[in-house]
Amino acid sequence: MSLRQMLLTDLPMNRKERFFTGTVFPMIVCKDNFKHISILFSLLGNAQKPPVIADVAQTNIEFFTEYSLKESATGDTRRRFVHLPQTKDTPDIVLLINGTPRTLIAFEAKMYDVPSVADLNQQMAAQEAILDAIREALKIDTVHHFALLPEPLAEQMDGLQFPILTWEALQKAYEPVCRGDYFFEMLGIALEMYDKLVARRSGFGLNCEEKIPGEQIYDGFRNGTLNKSSMGRYGGFKGDQLKQDIVSARWRTFQYETSSKDSSQLNRNWFNVADFVNLIESSLRPL
């Protein structure tokens, strides 16, 4: 029985992202003791690859998945990282190569989950603080921080502030050396199944380009610096959620979804920023 047949008749495909980052990715990229690591570097904008020594007696590479620096740096090791953020933000994949240049690579990966652009930007921005602490403490020359996404999701990521590597590009690049390998073929089947296994969302977050606090939206509109014309809140402009925001003054700090598209092109939860500003000004006028 083939792997494809087993996935259809026995245990179904693992939809967890950690399976692909913690098992599938390293089984492909680390094949033959990192013998083919130059392929990965060719996918990072032809980044300069330092020599890699895999022999554990004299190695110069560290490879981790689900890496939490805060939880890993304990005791004496904590002293290496003076400005370590006190958060548990965790890049899915981290590679450190102690060569010339001294290089750090980090990936935030998705497979069947469908985050919004704003949420993925926020997640990766939080990871940047961790990578900056590593760069400073370990005197890193070059940092590569990528989102690793399936092509259909990558096509929805207009406005992402980080470079993207697709699983399909990884698959194509490693095919000459990995064709027939168990986990390489597993990746191919997983990508073929994407349309069937991708998370189906109710629509929340799909139109969001950036989450912005209400006070910043208000000030930006008033001074002409805001580049968004629409904003979203559950229930829309006349909904109870927005009414409560105004009454409680929570509108100042609440992170609203925003878009540069006209609200008429979006769903019923969206409305014009101009209407929001007028509503705020009406609420601020003395009785």
PDB file of C-alpha atoms in Angstrom:
ATOM      1  CA  MET A   1       0.000   0.000   0.000  1.00  0.00           C
ATOM      2  CA  SER A   2       1.353   3.455  -0.891  1.00  0.00           C
ATOM      3  CA  LEU A   3       1.720   6.336   1.531  1.00  0.00           C
ATOM      4  CA  ARG A   4      -1.032   8.173  -0.338  1.00  0.00           C
ATOM      5  CA  GLN A   5      -3.375   5.203   0.058  1.00  0.00           C
ATOM      6  CA  MET A   6      -2.590   4.875   3.760  1.00  0.00           C
ATOM      7  CA  LEU A   7      -3.407   8.528   4.354  1.00  0.00           C
ATOM      8  CA  LEU A   8      -6.773   7.955   2.668  1.00  0.00           C
ATOM      9  CA  THR A   9      -7.671   4.712   4.433  1.00  0.00           C
ATOM     10  CA  ASP A  10      -5.831   4.686   7.786  1.00  0.00           C
ATOM     11  CA  LEU A  11      -4.594   7.661   9.843  1.00  0.00           C
ATOM     12  CA  PRO A  12      -5.462  10.924   8.022  1.00  0.00           C
ATOM     13  CA  MET A  13      -2.878  13.599   7.266  1.00  0.00           C
ATOM     14  CA  ASN A  14      -1.546  15.452  10.308  1.00  0.00           C
ATOM     15  CA  ARG A  15      -2.831  19.021   9.998  1.00  0.00           C
ATOM     16  CA  LYS A  16      -0.640  20.372  12.805  1.00  0.00           C
ATOM     17  CA  GLU A  17       1.903  22.984  11.730  1.00  0.00           C
ATOM     18  CA  ARG A  18       4.421  21.531  14.204  1.00  0.00           C
ATOM     19  CA  PHE A  19       4.532  18.268  12.275  1.00  0.00           C
ATOM     20  CA  PHE A  20       5.734  20.088   9.180  1.00  0.00           C
ATOM     21  CA  THR A  21       8.213  22.355  10.972  1.00  0.00           C
ATOM     22  CA  GLY A  22       9.453  19.864  13.556  1.00  0.00           C
ATOM     23  CA  THR A  23       9.606  16.750  11.382  1.00  0.00           C
ATOM     24  CA  VAL A  24       9.090  17.276   7.652  1.00  0.00           C
ATOM     25  CA  PHE A  25      11.244  20.407   7.215  1.00  0.00           C
ATOM     26  CA  PRO A  26      14.334  19.075   9.048  1.00  0.00           C
ATOM     27  CA  MET A  27      14.099  15.671   7.358  1.00  0.00           C
ATOM     28  CA  ILE A  28      14.381  17.479   4.016  1.00  0.00           C
ATOM     29  CA  VAL A  29      16.747  20.375   4.747  1.00  0.00           C
ATOM     30  CA  CYS A  30      19.058  18.485   7.123  1.00  0.00           C
ATOM     31  CA  LYS A  31      19.367  15.461   4.825  1.00  0.00           C
ATOM     32  CA  ASP A  32      22.791  13.753   4.879  1.00  0.00           C
ATOM     33  CA  ASN A  33      24.101  15.861   7.777  1.00  0.00           C
ATOM     34  CA  PHE A  34      23.333  19.236   6.149  1.00  0.00           C
ATOM     35  CA  LYS A  35      25.083  18.205   2.932  1.00  0.00           C
ATOM     36  CA  HIS A  36      22.476  20.094   0.879  1.00  0.00           C
ATOM     37  CA  ILE A  37      22.052  23.186   3.068  1.00  0.00           C
ATOM     38  CA  SER A  38      23.218  25.395   0.169  1.00  0.00           C
ATOM     39  CA  ILE A  39      19.853  24.723  -1.490  1.00  0.00           C
ATOM     40  CA  LEU A  40      18.094  26.455   1.390  1.00  0.00           C
ATOM     41  CA  PHE A  41      20.416  29.460   1.104  1.00  0.00           C
ATOM     42  CA  SER A  42      19.627  29.717  -2.617  1.00  0.00           C
ATOM     43  CA  LEU A  43      15.975  30.180  -1.650  1.00  0.00           C
ATOM     44  CA  LEU A  44      16.785  33.094   0.679  1.00  0.00           C
ATOM     45  CA  GLY A  45      17.627  35.542  -2.075  1.00  0.00           C
ATOM     46  CA  ASN A  46      20.936  33.812  -2.777  1.00  0.00           C
ATOM     47  CA  ALA A  47      22.133  34.643   0.722  1.00  0.00           C
ATOM     48  CA  GLN A  48      25.820  34.124   1.360  1.00  0.00           C
ATOM     49  CA  LYS A  49      26.331  30.670   2.859  1.00  0.00           C
ATOM     50  CA  PRO A  50      29.077  30.168   5.414  1.00  0.00           C
ATOM     51  CA  PRO A  51      30.817  26.772   5.506  1.00  0.00           C
ATOM     52  CA  VAL A  52      28.815  24.247   7.544  1.00  0.00           C
ATOM     53  CA  ILE A  53      30.455  21.548   9.655  1.00  0.00           C
ATOM     54  CA  ALA A  54      28.043  18.838  10.779  1.00  0.00           C
ATOM     55  CA  ASP A  55      30.515  16.666  12.724  1.00  0.00           C
ATOM     56  CA  VAL A  56      29.294  17.032  16.314  1.00  0.00           C
ATOM     57  CA  ALA A  57      32.862  17.001  17.631  1.00  0.00           C
ATOM     58  CA  GLN A  58      33.631  20.232  15.783  1.00  0.00           C
ATOM     59  CA  THR A  59      30.324  21.484  14.463  1.00  0.00           C
ATOM     60  CA  ASN A  60      29.419  25.104  13.791  1.00  0.00           C
ATOM     61  CA  ILE A  61      25.643  24.753  13.375  1.00  0.00           C
ATOM     62  CA  GLU A  62      22.706  24.691  15.790  1.00  0.00           C
ATOM     63  CA  PHE A  63      19.262  23.701  14.514  1.00  0.00           C
ATOM     64  CA  PHE A  64      16.118  24.011  16.623  1.00  0.00           C
ATOM     65  CA  THR A  65      12.371  23.896  16.092  1.00  0.00           C
ATOM     66  CA  GLU A  66       9.732  25.554  18.319  1.00  0.00           C
ATOM     67  CA  TYR A  67      12.557  27.515  19.901  1.00  0.00           C
ATOM     68  CA  SER A  68      11.720  29.647  22.935  1.00  0.00           C
ATOM     69  CA  LEU A  69      14.840  31.560  23.945  1.00  0.00           C
ATOM     70  CA  LYS A  70      13.251  32.744  27.188  1.00  0.00           C
ATOM     71  CA  GLU A  71      12.584  29.179  28.315  1.00  0.00           C
ATOM     72  CA  SER A  72      15.941  27.912  27.029  1.00  0.00           C
ATOM     73  CA  ALA A  73      18.200  30.603  28.503  1.00  0.00           C
ATOM     74  CA  THR A  74      18.357  29.675  32.178  1.00  0.00           C
ATOM     75  CA  GLY A  75      20.997  29.929  34.865  1.00  0.00           C
ATOM     76  CA  ASP A  76      24.411  31.000  33.606  1.00  0.00           C
ATOM     77  CA  THR A  77      23.290  30.914  29.975  1.00  0.00           C
ATOM     78  CA  ARG A  78      20.820  33.732  30.719  1.00  0.00           C
ATOM     79  CA  ARG A  79      23.765  36.133  31.196  1.00  0.00           C
ATOM     80  CA  ARG A  80      24.624  35.950  27.503  1.00  0.00           C
ATOM     81  CA  PHE A  81      21.411  37.749  26.600  1.00  0.00           C
ATOM     82  CA  VAL A  82      21.345  41.053  28.462  1.00  0.00           C
ATOM     83  CA  HIS A  83      18.397  42.523  26.572  1.00  0.00           C
ATOM     84  CA  LEU A  84      16.306  39.383  26.231  1.00  0.00           C
ATOM     85  CA  PRO A  85      12.561  40.243  25.979  1.00  0.00           C
ATOM     86  CA  GLN A  86      10.472  38.581  28.667  1.00  0.00           C
ATOM     87  CA  THR A  87       8.123  36.917  26.197  1.00  0.00           C
ATOM     88  CA  LYS A  88       7.816  33.366  24.940  1.00  0.00           C
ATOM     89  CA  ASP A  89       7.521  34.266  21.269  1.00  0.00           C
ATOM     90  CA  THR A  90       8.746  31.223  19.409  1.00  0.00           C
ATOM     91  CA  PRO A  91      10.037  31.044  15.829  1.00  0.00           C
ATOM     92  CA  ASP A  92       9.094  27.667  14.363  1.00  0.00           C
ATOM     93  CA  ILE A  93      12.596  27.009  12.999  1.00  0.00           C
ATOM     94  CA  VAL A  94      15.946  28.522  14.011  1.00  0.00           C
ATOM     95  CA  LEU A  95      19.376  27.858  12.506  1.00  0.00           C
ATOM     96  CA  LEU A  96      22.599  29.408  13.802  1.00  0.00           C
ATOM     97  CA  ILE A  97      25.753  28.948  11.725  1.00  0.00           C
ATOM     98  CA  ASN A  98      28.958  30.096  13.378  1.00  0.00           C
ATOM     99  CA  GLY A  99      30.883  30.875  10.224  1.00  0.00           C
ATOM    100  CA  THR A 100      31.771  33.744   7.939  1.00  0.00           C
ATOM    101  CA  PRO A 101      29.349  35.444   7.903  1.00  0.00           C
ATOM    102  CA  ARG A 102      27.948  34.434  11.307  1.00  0.00           C
ATOM    103  CA  THR A 103      24.372  33.713  10.252  1.00  0.00           C
ATOM    104  CA  LEU A 104      20.979  33.329  11.939  1.00  0.00           C
ATOM    105  CA  ILE A 105      17.955  32.005  10.030  1.00  0.00           C
ATOM    106  CA  ALA A 106      14.416  31.941  11.447  1.00  0.00           C
ATOM    107  CA  PHE A 107      11.117  30.837   9.961  1.00  0.00           C
ATOM    108  CA  GLU A 108       7.544  31.353  11.040  1.00  0.00           C
ATOM    109  CA  ALA A 109       5.669  28.623   9.173  1.00  0.00           C
ATOM    110  CA  LYS A 110       2.032  27.941   8.356  1.00  0.00           C
ATOM    111  CA  MET A 111       0.524  25.008   6.562  1.00  0.00           C
ATOM    112  CA  TYR A 112      -3.248  24.665   6.968  1.00  0.00           C
ATOM    113  CA  ASP A 113      -3.866  27.618   9.295  1.00  0.00           C
ATOM    114  CA  VAL A 114      -4.973  30.875   7.636  1.00  0.00           C
ATOM    115  CA  PRO A 115      -3.849  33.948   9.607  1.00  0.00           C
ATOM    116  CA  SER A 116      -4.650  37.468   8.489  1.00  0.00           C
ATOM    117  CA  VAL A 117      -1.847  39.676   7.196  1.00  0.00           C
ATOM    118  CA  ALA A 118      -2.120  41.783  10.343  1.00  0.00           C
ATOM    119  CA  ASP A 119      -1.896  38.792  12.674  1.00  0.00           C
ATOM    120  CA  LEU A 120       1.108  37.311  10.878  1.00  0.00           C
ATOM    121  CA  ASN A 121       2.847  40.701  10.851  1.00  0.00           C
ATOM    122  CA  GLN A 122       2.218  41.024  14.576  1.00  0.00           C
ATOM    123  CA  GLN A 123       3.481  37.506  15.312  1.00  0.00           C
ATOM    124  CA  MET A 124       6.673  37.932  13.310  1.00  0.00           C
ATOM    125  CA  ALA A 125       7.309  41.437  14.668  1.00  0.00           C
ATOM    126  CA  ALA A 126       7.255  39.979  18.186  1.00  0.00           C
ATOM    127  CA  GLN A 127       9.814  37.389  17.065  1.00  0.00           C
ATOM    128  CA  GLU A 128      12.038  40.178  15.721  1.00  0.00           C
ATOM    129  CA  ALA A 129      12.713  41.340  19.276  1.00  0.00           C
ATOM    130  CA  ILE A 130      13.987  37.852  20.134  1.00  0.00           C
ATOM    131  CA  LEU A 131      16.173  37.724  17.028  1.00  0.00           C
ATOM    132  CA  ASP A 132      17.557  41.188  17.807  1.00  0.00           C
ATOM    133  CA  ALA A 133      18.563  39.997  21.279  1.00  0.00           C
ATOM    134  CA  ILE A 134      20.369  37.022  19.732  1.00  0.00           C
ATOM    135  CA  ARG A 135      22.024  39.241  17.128  1.00  0.00           C
ATOM    136  CA  GLU A 136      23.338  41.592  19.800  1.00  0.00           C
ATOM    137  CA  ALA A 137      24.478  38.943  22.270  1.00  0.00           C
ATOM    138  CA  LEU A 138      26.133  36.581  19.799  1.00  0.00           C
ATOM    139  CA  LYS A 139      27.487  39.194  17.388  1.00  0.00           C
ATOM    140  CA  ILE A 140      25.477  37.865  14.426  1.00  0.00           C
ATOM    141  CA  ASP A 141      26.454  39.313  11.045  1.00  0.00           C
ATOM    142  CA  THR A 142      23.370  38.339   9.041  1.00  0.00           C
ATOM    143  CA  VAL A 143      19.773  37.541  10.029  1.00  0.00           C
ATOM    144  CA  HIS A 144      17.231  36.017   7.659  1.00  0.00           C
ATOM    145  CA  HIS A 145      13.640  36.031   8.976  1.00  0.00           C
ATOM    146  CA  PHE A 146      11.101  34.471   6.614  1.00  0.00           C
ATOM    147  CA  ALA A 147       7.491  33.350   6.585  1.00  0.00           C
ATOM    148  CA  LEU A 148       7.246  29.782   5.247  1.00  0.00           C
ATOM    149  CA  LEU A 149       3.819  29.448   3.630  1.00  0.00           C
ATOM    150  CA  PRO A 150       1.878  27.392   1.094  1.00  0.00           C
ATOM    151  CA  GLU A 151       1.476  29.224  -2.224  1.00  0.00           C
ATOM    152  CA  PRO A 152      -2.299  29.786  -1.884  1.00  0.00           C
ATOM    153  CA  LEU A 153      -1.753  31.522   1.457  1.00  0.00           C
ATOM    154  CA  ALA A 154       1.278  33.459   0.206  1.00  0.00           C
ATOM    155  CA  GLU A 155      -0.895  34.909  -2.560  1.00  0.00           C
ATOM    156  CA  GLN A 156      -3.177  36.405   0.115  1.00  0.00           C
ATOM    157  CA  MET A 157      -0.327  38.096   1.986  1.00  0.00           C
ATOM    158  CA  ASP A 158      -0.194  41.504   0.282  1.00  0.00           C
ATOM    159  CA  GLY A 159       1.125  43.866   2.924  1.00  0.00           C
ATOM    160  CA  LEU A 160       3.211  41.315   4.813  1.00  0.00           C
ATOM    161  CA  GLN A 161       6.302  43.099   6.090  1.00  0.00           C
ATOM    162  CA  PHE A 162       8.539  40.025   5.947  1.00  0.00           C
ATOM    163  CA  PRO A 163       9.910  37.984   3.028  1.00  0.00           C
ATOM    164  CA  ILE A 164       8.107  34.771   2.094  1.00  0.00           C
ATOM    165  CA  LEU A 165       9.424  31.350   1.149  1.00  0.00           C
ATOM    166  CA  THR A 166       6.780  28.909  -0.070  1.00  0.00           C
ATOM    167  CA  TRP A 167       6.659  25.226   0.760  1.00  0.00           C
ATOM    168  CA  GLU A 168       6.252  24.614  -2.967  1.00  0.00           C
ATOM    169  CA  ALA A 169       9.530  26.418  -3.728  1.00  0.00           C
ATOM    170  CA  LEU A 170      11.265  24.350  -1.041  1.00  0.00           C
ATOM    171  CA  GLN A 171       9.786  21.185  -2.508  1.00  0.00           C
ATOM    172  CA  LYS A 172      10.889  22.033  -6.052  1.00  0.00           C
ATOM    173  CA  ALA A 173      14.418  22.995  -4.994  1.00  0.00           C
ATOM    174  CA  TYR A 174      15.009  19.841  -2.964  1.00  0.00           C
ATOM    175  CA  GLU A 175      13.372  17.425  -5.398  1.00  0.00           C
ATOM    176  CA  PRO A 176      16.640  16.445  -7.165  1.00  0.00           C
ATOM    177  CA  VAL A 177      18.192  15.234  -3.899  1.00  0.00           C
ATOM    178  CA  CYS A 178      15.098  14.139  -1.948  1.00  0.00           C
ATOM    179  CA  ARG A 179      12.778  12.576  -4.538  1.00  0.00           C
ATOM    180  CA  GLY A 180      11.451   9.310  -3.137  1.00  0.00           C
ATOM    181  CA  ASP A 181      12.374  10.123   0.472  1.00  0.00           C
ATOM    182  CA  TYR A 182       9.496   9.426   2.838  1.00  0.00           C
ATOM    183  CA  PHE A 183       9.070  12.895   4.325  1.00  0.00           C
ATOM    184  CA  PHE A 184       9.730  14.687   1.036  1.00  0.00           C
ATOM    185  CA  GLU A 185       6.867  12.730  -0.516  1.00  0.00           C
ATOM    186  CA  MET A 186       4.768  13.441   2.581  1.00  0.00           C
ATOM    187  CA  LEU A 187       5.212  17.158   1.926  1.00  0.00           C
ATOM    188  CA  GLY A 188       4.105  16.736  -1.671  1.00  0.00           C
ATOM    189  CA  ILE A 189       0.948  14.891  -0.659  1.00  0.00           C
ATOM    190  CA  ALA A 190       0.223  17.495   2.051  1.00  0.00           C
ATOM    191  CA  LEU A 191       0.409  20.291  -0.531  1.00  0.00           C
ATOM    192  CA  GLU A 192      -1.819  18.360  -2.921  1.00  0.00           C
ATOM    193  CA  MET A 193      -4.381  18.059  -0.112  1.00  0.00           C
ATOM    194  CA  TYR A 194      -4.223  21.760   0.735  1.00  0.00           C
ATOM    195  CA  ASP A 195      -7.642  22.739  -0.627  1.00  0.00           C
ATOM    196  CA  LYS A 196      -9.324  19.960   1.355  1.00  0.00           C
ATOM    197  CA  LEU A 197      -7.471  20.465   4.634  1.00  0.00           C
ATOM    198  CA  VAL A 198      -7.008  24.239   4.871  1.00  0.00           C
ATOM    199  CA  ALA A 199      -8.806  25.866   7.801  1.00  0.00           C
ATOM    200  CA  ARG A 200     -12.128  27.411   6.855  1.00  0.00           C
ATOM    201  CA  ARG A 201     -12.592  30.766   8.531  1.00  0.00           C
ATOM    202  CA  SER A 202     -15.809  32.633   9.131  1.00  0.00           C
ATOM    203  CA  GLY A 203     -14.413  35.782   7.549  1.00  0.00           C
ATOM    204  CA  PHE A 204     -12.942  37.464  10.598  1.00  0.00           C
ATOM    205  CA  GLY A 205      -9.562  38.973   9.808  1.00  0.00           C
ATOM    206  CA  LEU A 206      -9.556  38.076   6.130  1.00  0.00           C
ATOM    207  CA  ASN A 207     -10.057  41.686   4.993  1.00  0.00           C
ATOM    208  CA  CYS A 208      -7.746  43.178   7.605  1.00  0.00           C
ATOM    209  CA  GLU A 209      -4.543  44.835   6.413  1.00  0.00           C
ATOM    210  CA  GLU A 210      -3.487  46.239   9.779  1.00  0.00           C
ATOM    211  CA  LYS A 211      -4.861  46.509  13.317  1.00  0.00           C
ATOM    212  CA  ILE A 212      -4.694  50.087  14.610  1.00  0.00           C
ATOM    213  CA  PRO A 213      -5.852  51.615  17.942  1.00  0.00           C
ATOM    214  CA  GLY A 214      -8.925  53.815  17.556  1.00  0.00           C
ATOM    215  CA  GLU A 215      -7.207  56.963  18.825  1.00  0.00           C
ATOM    216  CA  GLN A 216      -4.446  56.498  16.247  1.00  0.00           C
ATOM    217  CA  ILE A 217      -7.076  56.079  13.526  1.00  0.00           C
ATOM    218  CA  TYR A 218      -8.829  59.243  14.671  1.00  0.00           C
ATOM    219  CA  ASP A 219      -5.641  61.326  14.860  1.00  0.00           C
ATOM    220  CA  GLY A 220      -4.316  59.975  11.562  1.00  0.00           C
ATOM    221  CA  PHE A 221      -7.540  60.831   9.749  1.00  0.00           C
ATOM    222  CA  ARG A 222      -7.613  64.325  11.225  1.00  0.00           C
ATOM    223  CA  ASN A 223      -4.004  65.139  10.290  1.00  0.00           C
ATOM    224  CA  GLY A 224      -4.129  63.407   6.902  1.00  0.00           C
ATOM    225  CA  THR A 225      -1.525  60.714   7.612  1.00  0.00           C
ATOM    226  CA  LEU A 226      -3.851  57.690   7.743  1.00  0.00           C
ATOM    227  CA  ASN A 227      -3.615  55.477   4.644  1.00  0.00           C
ATOM    228  CA  LYS A 228      -6.714  53.415   5.492  1.00  0.00           C
ATOM    229  CA  SER A 229     -10.231  54.322   4.405  1.00  0.00           C
ATOM    230  CA  SER A 230     -12.233  51.566   6.113  1.00  0.00           C
ATOM    231  CA  MET A 231     -12.355  49.888   9.496  1.00  0.00           C
ATOM    232  CA  GLY A 232     -14.164  46.893  10.933  1.00  0.00           C
ATOM    233  CA  ARG A 233     -16.009  45.999  14.121  1.00  0.00           C
ATOM    234  CA  TYR A 234     -18.373  43.091  14.696  1.00  0.00           C
ATOM    235  CA  GLY A 235     -21.905  44.282  13.960  1.00  0.00           C
ATOM    236  CA  GLY A 236     -20.727  47.157  11.819  1.00  0.00           C
ATOM    237  CA  PHE A 237     -21.220  50.880  12.293  1.00  0.00           C
ATOM    238  CA  LYS A 238     -24.609  50.537  14.009  1.00  0.00           C
ATOM    239  CA  GLY A 239     -23.691  47.463  16.021  1.00  0.00           C
ATOM    240  CA  ASP A 240     -23.660  47.157  19.796  1.00  0.00           C
ATOM    241  CA  GLN A 241     -19.912  46.545  19.956  1.00  0.00           C
ATOM    242  CA  LEU A 242     -19.010  49.923  18.468  1.00  0.00           C
ATOM    243  CA  LYS A 243     -21.654  51.662  20.606  1.00  0.00           C
ATOM    244  CA  GLN A 244     -20.100  50.191  23.749  1.00  0.00           C
ATOM    245  CA  ASP A 245     -16.645  51.238  22.560  1.00  0.00           C
ATOM    246  CA  ILE A 246     -17.825  54.849  22.366  1.00  0.00           C
ATOM    247  CA  VAL A 247     -19.737  54.872  25.653  1.00  0.00           C
ATOM    248  CA  SER A 248     -16.877  53.295  27.623  1.00  0.00           C
ATOM    249  CA  ALA A 249     -14.136  55.270  25.787  1.00  0.00           C
ATOM    250  CA  ARG A 250     -12.585  51.919  24.923  1.00  0.00           C
ATOM    251  CA  TRP A 251     -12.416  53.140  21.304  1.00  0.00           C
ATOM    252  CA  ARG A 252      -9.166  54.940  22.131  1.00  0.00           C
ATOM    253  CA  THR A 253      -7.156  51.754  22.764  1.00  0.00           C
ATOM    254  CA  PHE A 254      -9.159  49.060  20.962  1.00  0.00           C
ATOM    255  CA  GLN A 255      -7.256  47.579  18.001  1.00  0.00           C
ATOM    256  CA  TYR A 256      -9.604  47.905  15.012  1.00  0.00           C
ATOM    257  CA  GLU A 257      -9.118  46.017  11.771  1.00  0.00           C
ATOM    258  CA  THR A 258      -8.438  48.481   8.940  1.00  0.00           C
ATOM    259  CA  SER A 259      -8.258  48.357   5.158  1.00  0.00           C
ATOM    260  CA  SER A 260      -7.345  50.663   2.299  1.00  0.00           C
ATOM    261  CA  LYS A 261     -10.342  49.334   0.339  1.00  0.00           C
ATOM    262  CA  ASP A 262     -13.685  51.108   0.271  1.00  0.00           C
ATOM    263  CA  SER A 263     -16.082  49.624   2.823  1.00  0.00           C
ATOM    264  CA  SER A 264     -18.561  48.862   0.016  1.00  0.00           C
ATOM    265  CA  GLN A 265     -16.112  46.201  -1.234  1.00  0.00           C
ATOM    266  CA  LEU A 266     -16.017  44.474   2.166  1.00  0.00           C
ATOM    267  CA  ASN A 267     -18.606  42.779   4.371  1.00  0.00           C
ATOM    268  CA  ARG A 268     -21.290  44.272   6.607  1.00  0.00           C
ATOM    269  CA  ASN A 269     -18.936  44.592   9.579  1.00  0.00           C
ATOM    270  CA  TRP A 270     -16.957  47.308   7.778  1.00  0.00           C
ATOM    271  CA  PHE A 271     -17.597  51.052   7.586  1.00  0.00           C
ATOM    272  CA  ASN A 272     -15.862  54.266   6.541  1.00  0.00           C
ATOM    273  CA  VAL A 273     -13.219  55.753   8.803  1.00  0.00           C
ATOM    274  CA  ALA A 274     -14.782  59.169   8.136  1.00  0.00           C
ATOM    275  CA  ASP A 275     -18.047  57.998   9.716  1.00  0.00           C
ATOM    276  CA  PHE A 276     -16.132  56.708  12.738  1.00  0.00           C
ATOM    277  CA  VAL A 277     -14.377  60.075  13.159  1.00  0.00           C
ATOM    278  CA  ASN A 278     -17.687  61.947  12.918  1.00  0.00           C
ATOM    279  CA  LEU A 279     -19.158  59.613  15.542  1.00  0.00           C
ATOM    280  CA  ILE A 280     -16.245  60.251  17.887  1.00  0.00           C
ATOM    281  CA  GLU A 281     -16.478  64.018  17.461  1.00  0.00           C
ATOM    282  CA  SER A 282     -20.206  63.931  18.165  1.00  0.00           C
ATOM    283  CA  SER A 283     -19.576  61.987  21.366  1.00  0.00           C
ATOM    284  CA  LEU A 284     -16.911  64.473  22.485  1.00  0.00           C
ATOM    285  CA  ARG A 285     -19.050  67.576  22.039  1.00  0.00           C
ATOM    286  CA  PRO A 286     -20.290  69.031  25.337  1.00  0.00           C
ATOM    287  CA  LEU A 287     -24.022  68.676  25.956  1.00  0.00           C
TER     288      LEU A 287
END
